[in-house]
Amino acid sequence: MGIRQQLQQGTRELHQNLDSQMRGLGALNTLDGYQNFLRCMHRMQTRFGPHLAIVSRHIGLPDPMHQMRTAFAADFEALGISVEDPTDKPRVSAKPDPTPQQWGHAYAVEGSSLGGRYLLASVKKTMPDDVPTHYLTELASGAKDRWPVFVDALETQTDLRVEDAIAGAEAVFQFVSETAQSIQEDSSHDSASQ
């Protein structure tokens, strides 16, 4: 069984639960839900993007973080959302080779681009035409350009401790789930106090 398949199987339940949670938050069919989704994805990219950058450099892909930051800034500006500066930015090692956990982080973050194509189509179908989709457009383009290169490189990592990579991917899914819940609670609290 390949590394990608092991990662997929090892994180399947968390991934399915997260997809269900996002649908429950109205991420694709309400403006509030979509704004909360963007906030959540921004926090994920801020937290785990530096790990993806390490893996990207290691396998010869460009660091996608500049484009992601630009896309988030455009969406946030169009929606009137102030850009957050999360306090839990990671401390990233200067070591040139990614750790197994960073491979797992990169798998989950890079893999979100596959969902990006579906999410972009859904938002364009269910939301008003003027809802900005810079982040989702950038994410969806990553699926076509980056994902095959990433998977090919992942499968060549013969010394990778897959259980550690699975733990890294699980950490991303757990972070996103907890972040989405926190953002939803904050949003509900703000609405109730108005």
CSV table of C-alpha atoms in Angstrom, one decimal:
chain,number,residue,atom,x,y,z
A,1,MET,CA,0.0,0.0,0.0
A,2,GLY,CA,1.4,3.4,-1.0
A,3,ILE,CA,2.1,6.2,1.5
A,4,ARG,CA,-0.8,8.4,0.1
A,5,GLN,CA,-3.2,5.6,0.5
A,6,GLN,CA,-2.0,4.9,4.1
A,7,LEU,CA,-2.5,8.6,4.9
A,8,GLN,CA,-5.9,8.6,3.3
A,9,GLN,CA,-7.0,5.6,5.3
A,10,GLY,CA,-5.5,6.9,8.5
A,11,THR,CA,-7.3,10.2,8.3
A,12,ARG,CA,-10.5,9.2,6.6
A,13,GLU,CA,-12.8,9.4,9.7
A,14,LEU,CA,-11.4,12.8,10.8
A,15,HIS,CA,-11.7,14.1,7.2
A,16,GLN,CA,-15.3,12.9,6.9
A,17,ASN,CA,-16.2,14.4,10.2
A,18,LEU,CA,-14.7,17.8,9.2
A,19,ASP,CA,-16.5,17.8,5.9
A,20,SER,CA,-19.8,17.2,7.7
A,21,GLN,CA,-19.0,19.9,10.3
A,22,MET,CA,-18.3,22.4,7.5
A,23,ARG,CA,-21.6,21.6,5.8
A,24,GLY,CA,-23.3,22.0,9.1
A,25,LEU,CA,-21.8,25.5,9.5
A,26,GLY,CA,-23.3,26.6,6.2
A,27,ALA,CA,-19.8,27.2,4.7
A,28,LEU,CA,-21.2,26.9,1.1
A,29,ASN,CA,-24.6,28.4,1.2
A,30,THR,CA,-24.7,31.3,3.7
A,31,LEU,CA,-22.6,34.4,3.7
A,32,ASP,CA,-21.9,34.1,7.4
A,33,GLY,CA,-20.9,30.5,7.0
A,34,TYR,CA,-18.7,31.3,4.0
A,35,GLN,CA,-17.0,34.1,6.0
A,36,ASN,CA,-16.4,31.8,8.9
A,37,PHE,CA,-15.0,29.2,6.5
A,38,LEU,CA,-12.5,31.8,5.1
A,39,ARG,CA,-11.4,32.8,8.6
A,40,CYS,CA,-10.9,29.1,9.5
A,41,MET,CA,-8.9,28.4,6.3
A,42,HIS,CA,-6.8,31.5,6.9
A,43,ARG,CA,-5.9,30.2,10.3
A,44,MET,CA,-5.0,26.8,9.0
A,45,GLN,CA,-2.8,28.3,6.2
A,46,THR,CA,-1.1,30.6,8.7
A,47,ARG,CA,-0.5,27.7,11.2
A,48,PHE,CA,0.5,24.9,8.7
A,49,GLY,CA,1.5,26.8,5.6
A,50,PRO,CA,5.2,27.2,6.7
A,51,HIS,CA,5.4,23.4,7.0
A,52,LEU,CA,4.0,23.1,3.5
A,53,ALA,CA,6.6,25.6,2.3
A,54,ILE,CA,9.4,23.4,3.7
A,55,VAL,CA,8.0,20.4,1.9
A,56,SER,CA,7.5,22.4,-1.3
A,57,ARG,CA,11.1,23.6,-1.3
A,58,HIS,CA,12.3,20.1,-0.7
A,59,ILE,CA,10.4,18.7,-3.7
A,60,GLY,CA,11.0,21.6,-6.0
A,61,LEU,CA,7.6,23.3,-5.9
A,62,PRO,CA,7.2,27.0,-5.3
A,63,ASP,CA,6.0,28.1,-1.9
A,64,PRO,CA,2.2,28.9,-2.3
A,65,MET,CA,1.9,31.1,0.7
A,66,HIS,CA,2.4,34.4,-1.0
A,67,GLN,CA,-0.5,33.7,-3.4
A,68,MET,CA,-2.6,32.4,-0.6
A,69,ARG,CA,-2.0,35.6,1.5
A,70,THR,CA,-2.9,37.8,-1.5
A,71,ALA,CA,-6.0,35.8,-2.2
A,72,PHE,CA,-7.2,35.9,1.5
A,73,ALA,CA,-6.5,39.7,1.6
A,74,ALA,CA,-8.6,40.2,-1.5
A,75,ASP,CA,-11.5,38.1,-0.2
A,76,PHE,CA,-11.4,39.7,3.3
A,77,GLU,CA,-11.3,43.2,1.9
A,78,ALA,CA,-14.3,42.5,-0.4
A,79,LEU,CA,-16.2,41.1,2.5
A,80,GLY,CA,-15.2,43.7,5.0
A,81,ILE,CA,-13.4,41.2,7.3
A,82,SER,CA,-10.4,42.5,9.2
A,83,VAL,CA,-7.3,40.3,8.5
A,84,GLU,CA,-6.4,38.4,11.6
A,85,ASP,CA,-2.9,38.0,12.9
A,86,PRO,CA,-3.0,34.6,14.7
A,87,THR,CA,-1.0,34.3,17.9
A,88,ASP,CA,-0.2,30.7,17.4
A,89,LYS,CA,2.2,31.0,14.5
A,90,PRO,CA,4.4,28.0,14.3
A,91,ARG,CA,8.1,28.0,15.0
A,92,VAL,CA,9.6,26.4,12.0
A,93,SER,CA,13.0,24.6,12.1
A,94,ALA,CA,15.6,25.7,9.7
A,95,LYS,CA,16.4,22.1,8.8
A,96,PRO,CA,16.3,21.6,5.1
A,97,ASP,CA,14.6,18.2,5.2
A,98,PRO,CA,10.9,17.9,6.2
A,99,THR,CA,10.0,15.9,9.3
A,100,PRO,CA,7.4,13.1,8.9
A,101,GLN,CA,4.9,15.3,10.8
A,102,GLN,CA,5.6,18.1,8.2
A,103,TRP,CA,4.9,15.7,5.4
A,104,GLY,CA,1.6,14.9,7.1
A,105,HIS,CA,0.8,18.6,7.6
A,106,ALA,CA,1.6,19.2,3.9
A,107,TYR,CA,-0.6,16.2,2.9
A,108,ALA,CA,-3.6,17.7,4.6
A,109,VAL,CA,-3.0,21.3,3.5
A,110,GLU,CA,-2.0,20.4,-0.1
A,111,GLY,CA,-4.9,17.9,-0.2
A,112,SER,CA,-7.4,20.7,0.6
A,113,SER,CA,-6.8,21.9,-3.0
A,114,LEU,CA,-8.7,18.9,-4.2
A,115,GLY,CA,-11.7,20.0,-2.2
A,116,GLY,CA,-11.1,23.5,-3.5
A,117,ARG,CA,-12.4,22.7,-7.0
A,118,TYR,CA,-15.7,21.3,-5.5
A,119,LEU,CA,-16.0,24.2,-3.0
A,120,LEU,CA,-15.4,26.8,-5.7
A,121,ALA,CA,-18.1,25.3,-7.9
A,122,SER,CA,-20.5,25.0,-5.0
A,123,VAL,CA,-20.0,28.6,-3.9
A,124,LYS,CA,-20.4,29.9,-7.4
A,125,LYS,CA,-23.7,27.9,-7.7
A,126,THR,CA,-25.2,28.8,-4.3
A,127,MET,CA,-23.9,32.2,-3.4
A,128,PRO,CA,-24.6,35.6,-5.0
A,129,ASP,CA,-22.3,36.5,-8.0
A,130,ASP,CA,-20.5,39.2,-6.1
A,131,VAL,CA,-19.2,36.9,-3.4
A,132,PRO,CA,-15.4,36.9,-3.7
A,133,THR,CA,-13.7,33.6,-4.4
A,134,HIS,CA,-10.0,34.5,-4.7
A,135,TYR,CA,-8.9,32.0,-2.1
A,136,LEU,CA,-11.0,29.1,-3.6
A,137,THR,CA,-9.8,30.0,-7.1
A,138,GLU,CA,-6.2,29.9,-6.0
A,139,LEU,CA,-6.8,26.7,-4.0
A,140,ALA,CA,-8.5,25.0,-7.0
A,141,SER,CA,-5.6,25.9,-9.3
A,142,GLY,CA,-3.3,24.2,-6.9
A,143,ALA,CA,-5.0,20.9,-7.4
A,144,LYS,CA,-4.2,20.8,-11.0
A,145,ASP,CA,-0.7,22.2,-10.8
A,146,ARG,CA,0.7,21.0,-7.5
A,147,TRP,CA,-1.1,17.9,-6.2
A,148,PRO,CA,0.3,15.4,-8.8
A,149,VAL,CA,3.9,16.6,-8.1
A,150,PHE,CA,3.3,16.4,-4.4
A,151,VAL,CA,1.9,12.8,-4.5
A,152,ASP,CA,4.8,11.6,-6.7
A,153,ALA,CA,7.3,13.0,-4.3
A,154,LEU,CA,5.4,11.7,-1.3
A,155,GLU,CA,5.5,8.1,-2.7
A,156,THR,CA,9.3,8.3,-3.0
A,157,GLN,CA,9.8,8.9,0.7
A,158,THR,CA,10.9,5.4,1.5
A,159,ASP,CA,12.3,6.3,5.0
A,160,LEU,CA,9.2,8.2,6.0
A,161,ARG,CA,7.6,6.9,9.3
A,162,VAL,CA,4.0,6.8,8.0
A,163,GLU,CA,2.5,6.7,11.5
A,164,ASP,CA,4.2,10.0,12.3
A,165,ALA,CA,3.0,11.5,9.0
A,166,ILE,CA,-0.6,10.4,9.8
A,167,ALA,CA,-0.3,12.0,13.2
A,168,GLY,CA,0.8,15.2,11.4
A,169,ALA,CA,-2.2,15.1,9.1
A,170,GLU,CA,-4.5,14.4,12.0
A,171,ALA,CA,-3.2,17.4,13.8
A,172,VAL,CA,-4.3,19.6,10.8
A,173,PHE,CA,-7.8,18.1,10.6
A,174,GLN,CA,-8.2,18.5,14.4
A,175,PHE,CA,-6.9,22.1,14.3
A,176,VAL,CA,-9.4,23.0,11.6
A,177,SER,CA,-12.3,21.3,13.4
A,178,GLU,CA,-11.5,23.1,16.7
A,179,THR,CA,-10.9,26.4,14.9
A,180,ALA,CA,-14.2,26.1,13.0
A,181,GLN,CA,-16.0,25.4,16.2
A,182,SER,CA,-14.4,28.4,17.9
A,183,ILE,CA,-15.1,30.7,15.1
A,184,GLN,CA,-18.8,29.6,14.9
A,185,GLU,CA,-19.2,30.1,18.7
A,186,ASP,CA,-17.6,33.6,18.5
A,187,SER,CA,-19.9,34.4,15.5
A,188,SER,CA,-23.0,33.2,17.4
A,189,HIS,CA,-22.0,35.1,20.5
A,190,ASP,CA,-21.4,38.3,18.5
A,191,SER,CA,-24.8,37.9,16.8
A,192,ALA,CA,-26.6,37.3,20.1
A,193,SER,CA,-25.0,40.4,21.7
A,194,GLN,CA,-26.1,42.8,18.9
